């Protein structure tokens, strides 16, 4: 009997793990339209792959590599299919009529035709990969369908801070692969900050011989009590940068480099102290971290935060930065060059006689206008090279540079203000909006050390990047949306993956899909589980969702009948009622939990999810309450 039960259960999970049962065919981000038919396309080794345009060869290879892994057979690639052959056809004819980056997929019993060009065709292939169900008896049965798809926003970005912690090229490529699978087309590479300069600049070798190392890293959460005293270093050579840029371009991803100015510049100043207002002053000691004091000279920072020692707006600094940007521009074909501009304390500029004299000479009324002057100088230079700047929303203060694109991170107000001034805007707010992926994913004490703030994937999913405050004309300036990953508390590639997944899937959907197609229930209960199950088969970490059906902290009642659903196909839910922490030795959930709670009493249900590969969720705690006076019911 027990054996029979487990077979039935497995069959249930198997069906559940099938993209074909979902009305959106399991695709993230959800396409503009999916119309399923009643027929079936049978994918087996007799099917041919038609690719008659050399430009589509890479997408053809990508699809065939997936089919080989997934189905255990490779398709024969041909220029044209025979009359009786079933085929997957990569087609660019007529694609010029599709919206930018758009594609269509037509699935009939005879053919799967993916129509698109360049990024559009690549995205069509990504969708076909996602909708592919599991193999049974050496064939893969795919429902007939018509899919029509194109993006809502042209800029869809993910950021990665490699200054606070450094990640090797191999991982940066893996990150880019993840972005590409979800139709994210910009990788914002945060290359310089107070804790390390991470890009080789040939004219200024000390940026990496000195600026890329720090002599320790704060232990635990800021302000902490000590550093680990260990050297921490790393940077990308120019050859490695070229390799990453080319790797991204092959996946239709633009790499936006960020070189921070005028603040967050401690690493550059440690290498070249003359870039400071006060070259002879010791490194600023954060008032909250007096234990980190008594360091002599200029040092790359070992703690997190914002530091007063910023670039002096001297001709020498501008020359230095122009030379740096000459090399950066030669490495990155990106139309956008990010110049930072956030969190620049004005204290040193206030104290500096040079800065005060400069402000008088230029008739600037305060240090915000001095920052605006700084940014505008850099913008003029970068524009003269045919590129455009992006800056964080502080660049609004003291007057926006004429052609700047603004990244709105301190809420949405900066983005709204910039769009009202007819400037392009990329929405990337943290706070209550949830696009800061360094924030924690649940309130559980099991979450790893993080910067704080709560940003479950549901929060990012709920966000609409288009501010309601803007009229139709102003809305045209909102070119897209991005999530940021600051890495103060993210020391390893495994933790990057944990923090990004599955939140990046929510980002992808709000960046790509029409608002009218958003459906959190379908996303979280039907499609997301399929993607997590695939991740579970690769060597990729992720935040394991808690059981579906347990979103209330307190449930009031007497006779409880609790139905849970595993959030990842093939995972198991374990639970306790005795206040102990559930493990794989606790009760295994196999059927609805029936429990009666006596009047005036409560029971605490604790659960944990363990995936096939052994990844665990955080523990949930749900109070089943029958009028217990200690229970706060809000
Ligand atoms: C930022 O988070 N300081 C842009």
XYZ file of C-alpha atoms and ligand atoms in Angstrom:
638
model
C 0.000 0.000 0.000
C 2.768 2.357 0.972
C 4.565 1.606 -2.280
C 1.411 2.248 -4.279
C 0.940 5.568 -2.520
C 4.430 6.702 -3.363
C 3.960 5.735 -7.008
C 0.720 7.718 -7.183
C 2.443 10.648 -5.529
C 5.363 10.507 -7.938
C 3.022 10.411 -10.901
C 1.288 13.479 -9.502
C 4.575 15.305 -9.150
C 5.578 14.290 -12.643
C 2.451 15.718 -14.194
C 2.849 18.772 -12.048
C 6.383 19.269 -13.334
C 5.145 19.647 -16.861
C 5.168 23.000 -18.638
C 2.423 21.672 -20.903
C -0.236 21.725 -18.193
C 0.234 25.458 -17.632
C -1.824 27.884 -19.712
C 1.349 29.949 -20.305
C 3.404 26.857 -21.149
C 5.668 27.540 -18.181
C 7.332 30.574 -19.779
C 8.952 33.317 -17.650
C 8.549 36.184 -18.375
C 4.993 35.462 -19.443
C 4.568 36.153 -23.189
C 2.236 38.787 -24.599
C -0.060 35.989 -25.779
C -0.138 32.189 -25.667
C -2.920 30.341 -27.475
C -2.747 26.615 -26.923
C -4.301 24.207 -29.419
C -5.459 20.614 -29.132
C -2.782 18.949 -31.225
C 0.683 17.672 -30.412
C 4.115 18.068 -31.908
C 6.211 14.989 -31.244
C 9.879 15.837 -30.744
C 12.102 12.831 -31.260
C 15.359 12.153 -33.021
C 13.759 12.102 -36.470
C 12.907 15.798 -36.260
C 15.248 18.109 -38.206
C 16.435 21.552 -37.228
C 16.103 24.040 -40.085
C 18.429 27.016 -39.945
C 19.090 28.648 -43.298
C 20.586 31.928 -42.146
C 24.164 31.953 -40.853
C 23.155 34.664 -38.382
C 20.902 32.151 -36.635
C 23.574 29.474 -36.254
C 24.304 30.307 -32.607
C 20.634 30.137 -31.634
C 20.352 26.817 -33.509
C 23.349 25.454 -31.601
C 21.906 26.643 -28.301
C 18.618 24.872 -28.974
C 20.267 21.689 -30.159
C 22.581 21.612 -27.131
C 19.540 21.888 -24.891
C 17.649 19.141 -26.741
C 20.723 16.910 -26.481
C 20.897 17.422 -22.695
C 17.172 17.266 -22.130
C 16.125 14.623 -24.641
C 19.275 12.598 -25.046
C 19.334 13.096 -28.828
C 20.668 15.822 -31.132
C 18.722 17.043 -34.139
C 20.166 16.941 -37.638
C 20.603 20.527 -38.861
C 19.509 21.161 -42.451
C 18.893 24.108 -44.778
C 15.379 22.899 -45.641
C 13.165 20.076 -44.399
C 11.917 17.293 -46.672
C 8.184 17.232 -47.472
C 7.452 14.558 -44.897
C 9.915 15.617 -42.250
C 8.848 17.195 -39.014
C 10.990 20.199 -38.221
C 11.929 22.926 -35.820
C 12.447 25.949 -38.050
C 14.408 29.051 -37.130
C 13.001 31.661 -39.431
C 13.934 35.308 -39.944
C 11.744 35.957 -42.964
C 9.071 38.523 -42.162
C 10.711 39.199 -38.790
C 11.283 42.842 -39.691
C 7.535 43.351 -39.201
C 7.779 42.285 -35.553
C 8.354 44.776 -32.718
C 11.993 45.204 -31.602
C 13.247 42.055 -29.843
C 9.922 40.368 -30.617
C 9.305 36.842 -31.863
C 6.523 34.412 -32.653
C 6.348 30.661 -32.158
C 3.911 28.552 -34.168
C 3.618 24.939 -33.031
C 1.681 22.585 -35.317
C 1.798 18.771 -35.389
C 4.316 19.113 -38.235
C 6.561 22.038 -37.264
C 7.713 24.371 -34.568
C 8.468 27.650 -36.345
C 10.320 30.319 -34.401
C 10.254 33.647 -36.223
C 12.456 36.527 -35.182
C 15.751 38.139 -35.914
C 18.788 38.720 -33.720
C 17.628 39.117 -30.100
C 14.058 38.237 -31.088
C 15.043 34.855 -32.508
C 17.306 34.202 -29.511
C 14.398 34.963 -27.147
C 12.100 32.706 -29.170
C 14.592 29.892 -28.684
C 14.738 30.632 -24.941
C 10.957 30.339 -24.768
C 10.971 27.041 -26.679
C 13.580 25.704 -24.249
C 11.378 26.741 -21.335
C 8.177 25.210 -22.685
C 9.806 21.849 -23.361
C 8.283 19.164 -21.119
C 10.124 16.146 -19.750
C 10.997 13.293 -22.082
C 8.869 10.156 -21.951
C 9.714 7.020 -23.915
C 12.349 8.869 -25.936
C 9.953 11.498 -27.174
C 8.890 14.908 -25.994
C 5.238 15.799 -26.587
C 4.594 19.487 -27.064
C 1.142 21.029 -27.295
C 0.309 22.942 -30.461
C 0.253 26.669 -29.808
C 0.597 30.191 -31.168
C 2.841 32.460 -29.139
C 3.325 36.138 -29.842
C 5.797 38.073 -27.752
C 7.764 41.310 -27.424
C 9.043 43.400 -24.503
C 7.284 46.133 -22.567
C 10.538 47.953 -21.711
C 13.629 48.278 -23.866
C 16.037 48.433 -20.875
C 15.852 45.344 -18.651
C 18.771 45.281 -16.267
C 20.545 43.385 -13.520
C 23.397 44.902 -11.566
C 26.307 43.239 -9.800
C 28.648 44.937 -7.341
C 32.106 43.372 -7.698
C 33.874 45.907 -5.476
C 32.670 44.906 -2.027
C 33.230 41.305 -3.035
C 34.904 40.140 -6.196
C 33.592 37.374 -8.446
C 35.657 35.573 -11.058
C 35.076 35.811 -14.802
C 33.640 32.280 -14.942
C 30.917 33.304 -12.517
C 30.238 36.615 -14.278
C 29.565 34.542 -17.410
C 27.207 32.255 -15.492
C 25.384 35.353 -14.219
C 25.122 36.644 -17.805
C 23.702 33.265 -18.882
C 21.001 33.551 -16.210
C 20.099 37.030 -17.432
C 19.937 35.927 -21.059
C 17.590 33.030 -20.287
C 15.099 35.520 -18.869
C 15.370 38.138 -21.633
C 17.257 40.648 -19.475
C 19.354 42.690 -21.870
C 21.608 44.882 -19.721
C 24.273 43.823 -17.241
C 25.279 46.749 -15.024
C 28.799 45.991 -13.800
C 29.627 48.056 -10.695
C 33.409 48.018 -11.074
C 34.739 50.591 -8.617
C 33.935 51.623 -5.068
C 35.536 52.401 -1.691
C 36.443 48.770 -1.023
C 38.193 47.927 -4.282
C 38.920 49.096 -7.847
C 38.297 46.088 -10.086
C 39.221 47.018 -13.655
C 42.714 47.275 -15.113
C 43.503 50.772 -16.421
C 46.822 50.661 -18.233
C 47.648 54.348 -17.776
C 47.162 54.097 -13.994
C 48.578 50.755 -12.834
C 48.310 51.653 -9.154
C 44.515 51.521 -9.465
C 44.938 47.764 -9.424
C 48.327 47.226 -7.733
C 47.078 49.291 -4.767
C 43.378 50.014 -5.321
C 42.289 46.409 -5.914
C 43.395 45.121 -2.466
C 42.247 45.811 1.041
C 43.962 44.648 4.185
C 40.902 43.228 5.858
C 37.149 43.009 5.733
C 34.691 43.846 8.485
C 33.372 40.716 10.194
C 29.606 40.385 10.468
C 27.166 43.242 10.228
C 28.235 46.891 10.119
C 29.363 48.516 12.414
C 30.928 45.283 13.718
C 33.842 45.109 16.122
C 36.729 43.941 13.994
C 38.034 43.053 10.560
C 39.377 39.669 9.637
C 42.818 41.196 8.987
C 43.163 39.259 5.735
C 44.170 40.721 2.422
C 41.240 40.673 -0.028
C 41.912 41.433 -3.669
C 40.898 40.895 -7.265
C 40.450 42.724 -10.537
C 39.610 42.046 -14.171
C 42.340 42.491 -16.762
C 41.370 44.309 -19.938
C 41.486 41.019 -21.796
C 39.044 39.528 -19.318
C 36.762 42.539 -19.682
C 36.785 42.085 -23.471
C 35.970 38.404 -22.996
C 32.984 39.227 -20.770
C 31.705 41.941 -23.109
C 31.899 39.562 -26.098
C 30.262 36.746 -24.121
C 27.404 39.060 -23.179
C 27.030 40.437 -26.723
C 26.659 36.908 -28.089
C 23.646 36.645 -25.742
C 22.232 40.047 -26.735
C 23.280 41.610 -23.446
C 24.850 45.044 -23.274
C 27.346 45.564 -20.460
C 27.040 48.955 -18.749
C 30.266 49.712 -16.869
C 30.069 51.860 -13.758
C 33.024 53.979 -12.660
C 31.957 55.768 -9.466
C 32.492 59.495 -9.065
C 32.822 61.855 -7.268
C 32.102 59.756 -4.117
C 32.690 56.078 -3.357
C 36.229 56.759 -4.559
C 38.429 55.592 -1.660
C 40.117 52.842 -3.688
C 41.188 55.284 -6.421
C 42.322 57.796 -3.806
C 44.345 55.114 -1.979
C 46.184 54.547 -5.266
C 46.534 58.242 -6.171
C 46.119 60.428 -3.025
C 46.360 63.612 -5.104
C 42.778 62.882 -6.253
C 41.637 63.849 -2.709
C 40.944 67.348 -1.375
C 43.394 66.476 1.387
C 46.112 64.148 0.070
C 47.985 64.144 3.404
C 45.041 63.239 5.602
C 44.765 59.693 6.875
C 41.900 57.606 5.566
C 38.622 58.750 7.007
C 37.460 56.652 9.911
C 33.777 55.934 10.027
C 32.442 57.408 13.291
C 30.418 54.239 13.787
C 33.504 52.044 13.476
C 36.108 53.657 15.745
C 37.707 50.247 16.093
C 38.768 50.515 12.448
C 40.795 53.675 13.125
C 44.496 54.466 13.491
C 45.281 53.683 9.875
C 47.983 55.807 8.317
C 47.810 57.328 4.874
C 45.167 56.601 2.287
C 43.719 53.117 2.417
C 41.196 51.058 0.529
C 38.243 50.829 2.920
C 37.737 47.698 5.015
C 34.287 48.591 6.306
C 31.001 49.404 4.562
C 29.288 52.764 4.388
C 29.801 56.189 2.891
C 33.107 58.040 3.275
C 33.971 61.739 3.246
C 37.147 61.419 1.200
C 35.875 62.023 -2.343
C 37.421 63.248 -5.602
C 38.588 66.862 -5.572
C 37.127 68.664 -8.616
C 40.565 69.750 -9.859
C 41.836 69.794 -13.444
C 44.194 66.995 -12.421
C 41.221 64.827 -11.353
C 39.292 65.578 -14.544
C 42.322 64.646 -16.635
C 42.688 61.423 -14.646
C 39.014 60.537 -15.126
C 39.085 61.405 -18.838
C 42.035 59.074 -19.283
C 40.220 56.348 -17.331
C 37.087 56.794 -19.472
C 39.177 56.683 -22.656
C 40.170 53.134 -21.739
C 36.689 52.197 -20.446
C 35.018 53.473 -23.625
C 37.458 51.499 -25.758
C 36.538 48.317 -23.848
C 32.762 48.701 -23.643
C 30.660 49.334 -26.770
C 27.726 50.314 -24.509
C 25.868 53.480 -25.485
C 25.561 54.103 -21.734
C 28.480 54.709 -19.390
C 27.486 54.838 -15.700
C 29.262 57.500 -13.650
C 27.723 56.740 -10.247
C 27.005 60.066 -8.585
C 25.300 58.605 -5.492
C 26.067 59.215 -1.834
C 28.783 61.823 -2.269
C 29.297 63.555 1.102
C 30.038 67.234 0.720
C 32.044 67.595 3.947
C 35.530 67.652 2.407
C 34.404 70.063 -0.301
C 33.086 72.375 2.458
C 36.399 72.206 4.287
C 38.553 72.624 1.199
C 39.805 76.098 0.333
C 40.358 74.968 -3.243
C 36.724 73.824 -3.592
C 35.320 76.953 -1.976
C 37.402 79.171 -4.293
C 36.320 77.126 -7.299
C 32.663 77.524 -6.346
C 33.118 81.312 -6.131
C 34.886 81.398 -9.463
C 32.159 79.350 -11.149
C 29.396 81.182 -9.319
C 28.033 77.968 -7.768
C 25.753 78.517 -4.833
C 26.402 75.302 -2.901
C 28.208 71.966 -2.959
C 25.257 70.305 -4.746
C 25.911 72.630 -7.647
C 29.576 71.702 -7.421
C 28.575 68.040 -7.765
C 26.391 68.981 -10.741
C 29.376 70.821 -12.272
C 31.499 67.695 -11.726
C 28.957 65.416 -13.416
C 28.387 67.849 -16.278
C 32.132 68.063 -16.954
C 32.286 64.298 -17.206
C 29.128 64.157 -19.287
C 30.535 66.621 -21.794
C 33.634 64.466 -22.170
C 31.710 61.197 -22.472
C 29.268 62.771 -24.958
C 32.245 63.958 -27.006
C 33.144 60.267 -27.420
C 29.650 59.497 -28.702
C 28.357 57.955 -25.493
C 25.726 58.932 -22.912
C 25.907 58.926 -19.125
C 23.727 57.222 -16.547
C 23.846 58.417 -12.935
C 22.069 57.510 -9.689
C 19.263 59.899 -8.774
C 21.475 62.224 -6.685
C 22.596 63.700 -10.017
C 19.278 65.587 -9.979
C 20.553 67.636 -7.044
C 22.130 70.897 -8.164
C 20.790 70.468 -11.694
C 20.701 67.520 -14.102
C 23.367 67.152 -16.755
C 21.656 67.880 -20.120
C 21.665 64.369 -21.613
C 21.842 62.206 -18.476
C 19.722 59.114 -17.870
C 18.717 58.733 -14.227
C 18.583 55.530 -12.193
C 15.944 56.051 -9.537
C 17.091 54.095 -6.476
C 15.933 56.146 -3.458
C 12.321 55.318 -4.114
C 10.515 56.410 -7.253
C 10.562 60.207 -6.793
C 13.884 60.740 -8.566
C 12.618 58.846 -11.576
C 9.383 60.791 -11.646
C 11.223 64.132 -11.370
C 13.671 63.217 -14.126
C 10.910 62.069 -16.507
C 9.063 65.326 -15.798
C 12.240 67.102 -16.942
C 12.194 65.009 -20.153
C 15.131 62.819 -19.112
C 15.305 59.094 -19.639
C 14.801 57.055 -16.502
C 15.517 53.522 -15.332
C 13.517 52.512 -12.269
C 15.542 50.588 -9.699
C 14.037 51.385 -6.313
C 14.722 49.402 -3.179
C 12.706 50.109 -0.040
C 9.075 49.039 -0.198
C 9.344 48.208 -3.896
C 11.739 45.293 -3.630
C 14.363 45.720 -6.354
C 17.315 45.686 -3.946
C 18.198 42.024 -3.976
C 20.675 42.462 -1.104
C 17.628 42.756 1.174
C 16.349 39.627 2.920
C 13.789 37.354 1.292
C 11.816 36.507 4.418
C 11.606 37.491 8.067
C 12.944 34.131 9.195
C 15.967 34.099 11.489
C 17.329 31.461 9.095
C 18.092 34.069 6.430
C 21.834 34.573 6.011
C 23.434 37.864 7.098
C 22.135 40.618 4.862
C 21.988 44.388 4.715
C 18.426 44.479 6.083
C 15.087 45.401 4.575
C 12.516 42.847 3.468
C 12.133 42.104 -0.233
C 10.423 38.779 -0.970
C 9.982 37.980 -4.640
C 6.280 38.784 -4.336
C 7.229 42.424 -3.678
C 9.244 42.806 -6.861
C 6.467 41.007 -8.730
C 3.851 43.459 -7.471
C 5.831 46.493 -8.608
C 4.854 48.336 -11.780
C 7.895 50.321 -12.970
C 5.694 52.860 -14.744
C 4.870 55.606 -12.210
C 1.187 56.533 -12.178
C 2.192 60.153 -11.545
C 3.466 60.563 -15.112
C 1.308 61.531 -18.055
C 1.534 59.630 -21.349
C 4.243 61.892 -22.770
C 6.372 61.689 -19.654
C 5.938 57.907 -19.463
C 7.907 57.601 -22.704
C 11.004 58.559 -20.729
C 10.755 55.510 -18.487
C 12.920 53.232 -20.577
C 13.125 50.356 -18.164
C 13.747 48.707 -14.862
C 16.629 47.054 -13.056
C 17.362 45.200 -9.813
C 20.588 45.786 -7.909
C 22.837 43.381 -6.066
C 25.173 45.150 -3.654
C 27.584 42.661 -2.187
C 28.719 43.918 1.223
C 27.231 40.774 2.762
C 27.595 38.500 -0.252
C 30.987 36.835 -0.091
C 30.455 33.860 -2.383
C 29.017 33.013 -5.768
C 26.597 30.608 -4.039
C 25.229 33.491 -2.014
C 24.903 35.675 -5.122
C 22.725 32.935 -6.603
C 20.729 32.579 -3.380
C 19.999 36.324 -3.284
C 19.159 36.669 -6.969
C 17.016 33.569 -7.501
C 14.079 33.484 -7.746
C 13.707 37.277 -7.403
C 15.295 37.828 -10.815
C 12.393 35.919 -12.390
C 9.962 38.440 -10.903
C 12.135 41.264 -12.248
C 12.136 39.665 -15.703
C 8.354 39.520 -15.738
C 7.798 43.148 -14.673
C 10.438 44.261 -17.191
C 9.158 42.276 -20.165
C 5.484 41.358 -19.827
C 2.415 43.559 -20.279
C 0.837 44.535 -16.958
C -2.412 42.888 -18.026
C -0.619 39.521 -18.248
C 0.712 39.651 -14.675
C -0.762 36.871 -12.546
C 1.019 36.154 -9.273
C -0.832 32.906 -8.615
C 0.049 31.511 -12.020
C 3.627 32.793 -11.652
C 4.281 31.451 -8.160
C 2.283 28.226 -8.268
C 2.539 27.062 -11.867
C 5.534 28.508 -13.649
C 8.100 29.319 -10.966
C 8.174 25.715 -9.610
C 9.171 24.438 -13.069
C 12.080 26.842 -13.290
C 13.262 26.026 -9.788
C 13.127 22.310 -10.565
C 15.434 22.902 -13.530
C 17.775 25.001 -11.383
C 17.812 22.180 -8.873
C 19.296 19.924 -11.556
C 22.128 22.349 -12.247
C 24.822 23.415 -9.890
C 22.964 26.615 -9.038
C 21.855 27.803 -5.624
C 18.546 29.554 -4.963
C 16.188 30.612 -2.201
C 13.810 27.698 -1.774
C 10.255 28.972 -1.367
C 8.230 27.901 1.653
C 5.239 25.559 1.095
C 2.502 26.920 -1.119
C -0.684 27.417 0.879
C 1.000 28.743 4.029
C 0.974 32.473 3.633
C -0.819 33.309 6.865
C 1.082 33.548 10.150
C -2.025 32.944 12.256
C -4.984 30.847 11.174
C -8.020 30.962 13.415
C -10.321 27.973 13.770
C -10.916 24.738 15.590
C -10.870 21.869 13.113
C -7.957 22.498 10.791
C -7.473 20.814 7.479
C -4.287 22.188 5.992
C -3.376 21.491 2.402
C 0.184 22.280 1.397
C 1.863 22.068 -1.946
C 5.546 21.681 -2.562
C 7.000 24.827 -4.177
C 9.473 22.851 -6.296
C 8.479 19.620 -8.052
C 10.249 16.711 -6.405
C 10.833 18.558 -3.122
C 9.507 17.340 0.220
C 7.773 19.183 3.022
C 8.533 18.146 6.629
C 6.645 19.480 9.638
C 6.417 19.466 13.421
C 3.846 20.446 16.022
C 6.129 20.051 19.067
C 7.970 23.377 18.639
C 11.150 21.639 17.470
C 12.819 22.695 14.273
C 11.726 20.390 11.450
C 14.384 18.415 9.622
C 14.292 15.459 7.267
C 13.621 13.356 10.366
C 10.352 15.168 11.074
C 6.927 14.157 9.747
C 6.826 14.024 5.938
C 3.820 15.780 4.424
C 1.924 13.366 2.198
C -1.718 14.394 2.684
C -3.689 17.305 4.150
C -2.900 17.821 7.820
C -5.986 17.389 9.978
C -5.720 18.697 13.507
C -8.215 19.801 16.156
C -7.229 22.566 18.544
C -9.060 22.777 21.872
C -10.862 25.990 22.808
C -8.472 28.593 24.226
C -5.461 26.683 22.879
C -3.077 26.960 19.959
C -0.723 24.705 18.029
C 2.394 25.839 16.214
C 2.958 24.266 12.810
C 6.562 24.487 11.646
C 7.539 23.435 8.151
C 10.624 23.117 6.036
C 11.011 22.270 2.338
C 13.919 20.133 1.167
C 14.533 19.918 -2.570
C 15.741 16.870 -4.495
C 19.270 18.228 -4.524
C 19.148 18.769 -0.753
C 18.563 22.537 -0.594
C 16.416 23.646 2.351
C 13.951 26.467 2.732
C 13.782 28.618 5.840
C 11.498 27.293 8.577
C 7.957 28.673 8.598
C 5.903 29.027 11.748
C 2.122 29.140 11.568
C -0.067 29.441 14.625
C -3.280 27.445 14.524
C -5.316 29.403 17.011
C -8.579 28.629 18.714
C -9.036 31.777 20.792
C -5.781 31.491 22.702
C -5.441 34.769 24.631
C -1.654 34.956 23.992
C -2.031 35.036 20.227
C -2.034 38.448 18.631
C -4.469 38.300 15.759
C -3.714 41.819 14.527
C 23.014 53.030 -4.194
O 22.355 52.053 -3.771
N 23.857 53.665 -3.401
C 22.854 53.504 -5.552
